[in-house]
CSV table of C-alpha atoms in Angstrom, one decimal:
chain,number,residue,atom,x,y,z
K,1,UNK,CA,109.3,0.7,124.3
K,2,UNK,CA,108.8,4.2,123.1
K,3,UNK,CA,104.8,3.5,123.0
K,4,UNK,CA,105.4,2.5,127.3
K,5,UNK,CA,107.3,5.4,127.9
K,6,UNK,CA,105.4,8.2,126.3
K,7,UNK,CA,102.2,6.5,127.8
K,8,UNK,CA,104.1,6.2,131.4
K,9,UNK,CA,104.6,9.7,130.8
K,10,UNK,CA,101.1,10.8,130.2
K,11,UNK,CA,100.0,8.9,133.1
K,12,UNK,CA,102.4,10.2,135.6
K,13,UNK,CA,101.2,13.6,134.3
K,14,UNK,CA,97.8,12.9,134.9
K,15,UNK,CA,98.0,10.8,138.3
K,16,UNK,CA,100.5,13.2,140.0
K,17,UNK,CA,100.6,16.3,138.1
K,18,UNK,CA,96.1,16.4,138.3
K,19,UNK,CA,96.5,17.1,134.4
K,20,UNK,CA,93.4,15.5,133.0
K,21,UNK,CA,94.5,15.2,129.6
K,22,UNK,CA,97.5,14.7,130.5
K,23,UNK,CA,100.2,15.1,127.6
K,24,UNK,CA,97.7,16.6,125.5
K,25,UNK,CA,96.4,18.8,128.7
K,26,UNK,CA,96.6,22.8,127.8
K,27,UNK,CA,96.4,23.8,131.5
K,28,UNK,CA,98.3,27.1,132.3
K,29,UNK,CA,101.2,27.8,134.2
K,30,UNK,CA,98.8,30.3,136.2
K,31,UNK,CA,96.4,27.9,136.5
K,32,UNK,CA,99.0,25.3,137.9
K,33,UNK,CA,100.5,27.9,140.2
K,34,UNK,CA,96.6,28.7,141.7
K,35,UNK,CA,95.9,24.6,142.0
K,36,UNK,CA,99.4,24.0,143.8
K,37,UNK,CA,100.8,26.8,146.2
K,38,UNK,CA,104.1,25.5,146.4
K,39,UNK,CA,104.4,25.7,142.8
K,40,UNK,CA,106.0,29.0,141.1
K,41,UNK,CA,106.1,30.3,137.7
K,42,UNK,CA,109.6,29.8,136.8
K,43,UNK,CA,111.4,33.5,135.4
K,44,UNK,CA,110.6,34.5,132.3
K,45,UNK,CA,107.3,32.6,131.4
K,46,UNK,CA,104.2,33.9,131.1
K,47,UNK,CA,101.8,32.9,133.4
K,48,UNK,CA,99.5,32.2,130.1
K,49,UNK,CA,102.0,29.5,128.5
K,50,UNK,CA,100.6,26.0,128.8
K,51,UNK,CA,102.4,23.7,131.8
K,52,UNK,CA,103.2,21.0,129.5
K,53,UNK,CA,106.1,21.7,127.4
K,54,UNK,CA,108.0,18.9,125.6
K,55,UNK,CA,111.6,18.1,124.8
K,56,UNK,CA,113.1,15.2,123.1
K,57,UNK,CA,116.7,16.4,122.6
K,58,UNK,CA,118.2,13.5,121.0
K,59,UNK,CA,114.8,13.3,118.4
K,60,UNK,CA,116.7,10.8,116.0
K,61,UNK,CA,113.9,10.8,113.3
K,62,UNK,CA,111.7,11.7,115.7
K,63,UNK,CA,109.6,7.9,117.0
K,64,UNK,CA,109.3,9.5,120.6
K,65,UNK,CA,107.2,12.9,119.0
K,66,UNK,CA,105.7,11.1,117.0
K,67,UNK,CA,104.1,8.7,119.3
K,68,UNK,CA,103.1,11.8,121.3
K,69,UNK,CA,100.8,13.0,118.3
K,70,UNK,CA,99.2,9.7,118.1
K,71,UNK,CA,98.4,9.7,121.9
K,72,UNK,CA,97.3,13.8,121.8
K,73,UNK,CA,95.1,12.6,119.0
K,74,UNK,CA,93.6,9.9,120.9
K,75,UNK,CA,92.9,11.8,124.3
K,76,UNK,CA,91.3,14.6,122.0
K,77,UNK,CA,88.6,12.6,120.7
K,78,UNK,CA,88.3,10.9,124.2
K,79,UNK,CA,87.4,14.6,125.5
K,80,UNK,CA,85.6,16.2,122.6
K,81,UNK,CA,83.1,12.5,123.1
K,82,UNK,CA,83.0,13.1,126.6
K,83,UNK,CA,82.4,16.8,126.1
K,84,UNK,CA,79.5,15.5,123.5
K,85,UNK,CA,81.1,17.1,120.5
K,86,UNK,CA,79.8,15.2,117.0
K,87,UNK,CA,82.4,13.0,115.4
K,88,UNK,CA,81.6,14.8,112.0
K,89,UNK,CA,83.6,18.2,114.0
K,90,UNK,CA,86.6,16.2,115.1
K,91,UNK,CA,88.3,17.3,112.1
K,92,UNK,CA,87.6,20.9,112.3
K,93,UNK,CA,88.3,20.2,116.4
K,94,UNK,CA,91.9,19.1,115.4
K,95,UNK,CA,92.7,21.3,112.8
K,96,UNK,CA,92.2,24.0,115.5
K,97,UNK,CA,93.9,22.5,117.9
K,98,UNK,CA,97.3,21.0,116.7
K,99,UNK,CA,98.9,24.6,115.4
K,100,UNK,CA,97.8,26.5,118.7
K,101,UNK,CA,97.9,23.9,121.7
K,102,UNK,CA,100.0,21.2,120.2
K,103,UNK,CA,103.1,22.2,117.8
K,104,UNK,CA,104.4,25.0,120.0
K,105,UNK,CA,104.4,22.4,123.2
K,106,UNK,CA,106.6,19.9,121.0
K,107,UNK,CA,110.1,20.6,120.9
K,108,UNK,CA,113.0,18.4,119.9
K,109,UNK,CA,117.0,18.6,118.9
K,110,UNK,CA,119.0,16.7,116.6
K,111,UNK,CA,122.4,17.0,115.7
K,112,UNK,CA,122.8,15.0,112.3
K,113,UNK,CA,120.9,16.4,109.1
K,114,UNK,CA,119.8,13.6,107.7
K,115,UNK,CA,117.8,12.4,110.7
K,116,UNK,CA,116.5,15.6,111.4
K,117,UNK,CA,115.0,16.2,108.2
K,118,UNK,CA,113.4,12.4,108.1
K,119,UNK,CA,112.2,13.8,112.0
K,120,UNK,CA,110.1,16.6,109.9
K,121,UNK,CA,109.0,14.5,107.1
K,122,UNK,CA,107.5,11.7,109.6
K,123,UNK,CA,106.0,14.5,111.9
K,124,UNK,CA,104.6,16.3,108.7
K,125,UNK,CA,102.9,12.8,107.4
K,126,UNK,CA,101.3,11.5,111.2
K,127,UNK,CA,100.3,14.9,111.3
K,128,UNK,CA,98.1,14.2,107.7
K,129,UNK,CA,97.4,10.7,108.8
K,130,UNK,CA,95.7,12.2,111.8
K,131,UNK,CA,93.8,14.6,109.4
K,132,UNK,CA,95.4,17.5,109.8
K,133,UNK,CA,95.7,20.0,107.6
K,134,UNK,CA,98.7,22.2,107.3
K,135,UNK,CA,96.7,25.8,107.0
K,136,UNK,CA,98.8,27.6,109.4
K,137,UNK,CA,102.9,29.1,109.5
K,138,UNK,CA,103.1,26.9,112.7
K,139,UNK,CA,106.0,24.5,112.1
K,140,UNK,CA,107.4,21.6,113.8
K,141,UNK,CA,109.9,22.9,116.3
K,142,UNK,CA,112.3,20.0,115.7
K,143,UNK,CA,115.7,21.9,115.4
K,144,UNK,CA,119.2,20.9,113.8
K,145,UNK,CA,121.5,21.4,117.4
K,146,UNK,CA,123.8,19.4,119.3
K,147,UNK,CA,121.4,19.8,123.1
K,148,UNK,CA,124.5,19.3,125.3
K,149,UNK,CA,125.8,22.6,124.2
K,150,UNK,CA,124.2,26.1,125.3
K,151,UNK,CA,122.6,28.9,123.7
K,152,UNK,CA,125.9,30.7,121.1
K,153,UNK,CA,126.4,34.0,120.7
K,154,UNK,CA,128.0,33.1,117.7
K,155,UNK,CA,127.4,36.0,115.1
K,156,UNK,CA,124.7,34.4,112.7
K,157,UNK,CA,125.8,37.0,109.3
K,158,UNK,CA,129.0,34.1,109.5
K,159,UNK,CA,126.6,31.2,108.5
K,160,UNK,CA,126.2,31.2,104.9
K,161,UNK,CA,122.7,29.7,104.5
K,162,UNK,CA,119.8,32.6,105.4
K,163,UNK,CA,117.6,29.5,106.5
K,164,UNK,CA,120.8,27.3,109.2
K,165,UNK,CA,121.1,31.2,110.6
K,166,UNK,CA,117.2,31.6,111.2
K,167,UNK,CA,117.6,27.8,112.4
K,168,UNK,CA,120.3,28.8,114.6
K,169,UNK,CA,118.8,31.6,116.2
K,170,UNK,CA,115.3,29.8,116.7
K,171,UNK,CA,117.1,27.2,118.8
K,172,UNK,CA,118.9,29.4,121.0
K,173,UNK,CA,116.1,31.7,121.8
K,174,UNK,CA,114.7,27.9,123.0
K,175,UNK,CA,117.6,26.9,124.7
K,176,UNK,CA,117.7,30.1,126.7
K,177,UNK,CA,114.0,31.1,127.5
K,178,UNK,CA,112.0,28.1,127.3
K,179,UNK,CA,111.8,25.6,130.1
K,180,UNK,CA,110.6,22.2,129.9
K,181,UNK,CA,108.1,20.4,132.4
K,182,UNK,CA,108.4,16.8,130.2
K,183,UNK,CA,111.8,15.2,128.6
K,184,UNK,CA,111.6,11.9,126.9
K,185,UNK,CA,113.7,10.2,124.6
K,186,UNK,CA,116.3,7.8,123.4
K,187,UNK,CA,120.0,8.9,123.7
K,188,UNK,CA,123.3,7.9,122.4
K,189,UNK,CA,125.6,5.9,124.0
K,190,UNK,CA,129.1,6.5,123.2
K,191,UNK,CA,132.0,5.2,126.3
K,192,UNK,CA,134.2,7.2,124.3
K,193,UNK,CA,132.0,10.3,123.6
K,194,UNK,CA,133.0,13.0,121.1
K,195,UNK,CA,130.8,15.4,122.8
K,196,UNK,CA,134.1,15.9,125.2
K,197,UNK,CA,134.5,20.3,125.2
K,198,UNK,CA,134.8,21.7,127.7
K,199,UNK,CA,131.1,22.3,128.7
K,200,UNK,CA,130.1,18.8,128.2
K,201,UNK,CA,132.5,17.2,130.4
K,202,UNK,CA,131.6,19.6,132.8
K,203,UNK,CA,128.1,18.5,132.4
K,204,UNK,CA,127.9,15.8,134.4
K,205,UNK,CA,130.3,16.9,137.7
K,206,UNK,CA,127.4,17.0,140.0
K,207,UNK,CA,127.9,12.9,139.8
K,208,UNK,CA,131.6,12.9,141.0
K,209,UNK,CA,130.0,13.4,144.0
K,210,UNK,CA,127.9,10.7,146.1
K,211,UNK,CA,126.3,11.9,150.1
K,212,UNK,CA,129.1,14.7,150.0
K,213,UNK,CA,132.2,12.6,149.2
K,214,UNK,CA,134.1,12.5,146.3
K,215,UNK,CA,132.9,9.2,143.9
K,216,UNK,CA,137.0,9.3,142.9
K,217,UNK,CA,136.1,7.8,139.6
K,218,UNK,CA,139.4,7.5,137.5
K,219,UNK,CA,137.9,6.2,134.4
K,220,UNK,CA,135.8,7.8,131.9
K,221,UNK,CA,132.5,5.7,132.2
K,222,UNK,CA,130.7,9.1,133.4
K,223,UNK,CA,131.4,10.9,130.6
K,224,UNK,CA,129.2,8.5,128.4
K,225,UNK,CA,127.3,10.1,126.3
K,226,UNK,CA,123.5,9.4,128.1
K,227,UNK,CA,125.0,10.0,131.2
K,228,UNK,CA,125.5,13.3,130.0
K,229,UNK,CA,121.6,13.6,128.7
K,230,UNK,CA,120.4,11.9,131.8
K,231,UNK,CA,122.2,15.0,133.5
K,232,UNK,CA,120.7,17.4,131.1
K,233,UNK,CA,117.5,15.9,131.5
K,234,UNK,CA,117.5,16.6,135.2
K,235,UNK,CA,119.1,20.1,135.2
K,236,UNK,CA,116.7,21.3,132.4
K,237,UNK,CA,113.8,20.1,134.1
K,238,UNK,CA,115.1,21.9,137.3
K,239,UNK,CA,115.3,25.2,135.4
K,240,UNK,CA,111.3,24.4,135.1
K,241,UNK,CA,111.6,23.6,139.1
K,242,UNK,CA,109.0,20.5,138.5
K,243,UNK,CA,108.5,18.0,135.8
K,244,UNK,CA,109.1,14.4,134.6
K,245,UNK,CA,111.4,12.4,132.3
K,246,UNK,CA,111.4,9.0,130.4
K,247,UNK,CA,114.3,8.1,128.5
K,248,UNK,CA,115.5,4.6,127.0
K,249,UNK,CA,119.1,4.0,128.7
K,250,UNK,CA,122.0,2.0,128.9
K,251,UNK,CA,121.4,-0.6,131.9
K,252,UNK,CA,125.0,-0.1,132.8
K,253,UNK,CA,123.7,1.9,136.1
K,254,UNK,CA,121.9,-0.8,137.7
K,255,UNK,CA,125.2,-2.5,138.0
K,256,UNK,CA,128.4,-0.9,137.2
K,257,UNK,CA,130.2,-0.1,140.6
K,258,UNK,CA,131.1,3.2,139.1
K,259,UNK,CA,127.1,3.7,138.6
């Protein structure tokens, strides 16, 4: 399932979008913005950033990025045979490649430790499989967050670990300045959802309403937990204004009256 969506994905970016290579395409924002008139450079990025930015924000140990790796991989050697590049350089090819056009375009969020650091560890090793060799700072931008809450101002001197308070203020620079033109992924499902603050009951309010009339939904069954994702999902890839999303769901839409 994750192998069909990520490849969906890449073909939807490549069939609509005019991306070539698609998920591992390094086209520009500017360039995107000269193909497509109607398309504008959202606030704050720079007209030199590459279109295709990924999110998984509920990475788990991180199946969905890593199946994106193997597919960048694959499209690479695709082009660099096309482009009648030796296979004796692909090495050298990729080891230039993955820390400037790939790792900063992958993003994801996890909430639990545990599968966040497996979600680095598996990264790290498809990374080697792929032969890749780790001779740059460029990390992994996997980051230990819950992604239904926004950006904190919370003062970082409180958290006691130097490395959770660079963490911390890594992801919120990410939350609040980077926008996202791809969101794939495999969400929780929780009826009774403990992500129930404020904010992320508010998340999904846009779905009390149905044509202009109140849904009047007196049970809870919006407040699921990928209801809220599928929400955040669509508002973060209308912060990019243009994008597209795969995520493995609950089928309870197709069918519940309240869906």
């Amino acid at each position: 399932v994750v192998s069909y969506i990520v490849r969906s994905v890449d073909e939807l970016l490549r069939t609509e979008f005019g991306l070539e290579d698609g998920l591992a395409d390094t086209t520009t924002w500017g360039a995107m913005a000269g193909r497509h008139k109607d398309l504008k450079i959202p606030e704050g990025v720079p007209p030199d950033q590459a279109f295709v930015q990924i999110l998984d924000p509920a990475t788990g140990t991180g199946p969905f990025l890593v199946e994106v790796i193997d597919l960048v991989r694959r499209r690479m050697e695709e082009k660099w045979k096309r482009d009648g590049e030796l296979p004796l350089n692909y090495h050298n090819l990729w080891n230039e490649y993955v820390p400037r056009h790939l790792l900063p375009r992958l993003h994801g969020y996890e909430l639990l430790m545990a599968p966040y650091a497996i979600a680095h560890l598996k990264i790290g090793l498809k990374l080697y499989e792929t032969g890749y060799r780790f001779g740059s700072t460029e990390r992994a931008r996997v980051y230990l967050t819950n992604a239904l809450e926004p950006a904190s101002d919370i003062q970082l001197r409180t958290i006691a670990l130097p490395a959770l308070a660079h963490e911390a203020q890594a992801v919120n620079e990410i939350k609040r300045k980077q926008r996202f033109t791809v969101v794939i992924g495999n969400p929780p499902y929780a009826g009774i959802s403990s992500n129930m603050n404020e904010h992320a009951q508010h998340i999904v309010d846009a779905y009390r309403f149905v044509d202009g009339g109140a849904l009047n939904e007196r049970k809870l069954w919006l407040q699921d937990d990928y209801v809220k994702f599928i929400r955040k999902a669509q508002t973060t890839i209308e912060e990019a204004r243009v994008g597209v999303f795969g995520f493995i769901t609950n089928h309870g839409y197709l069918d519940n009256p309240t869906f």
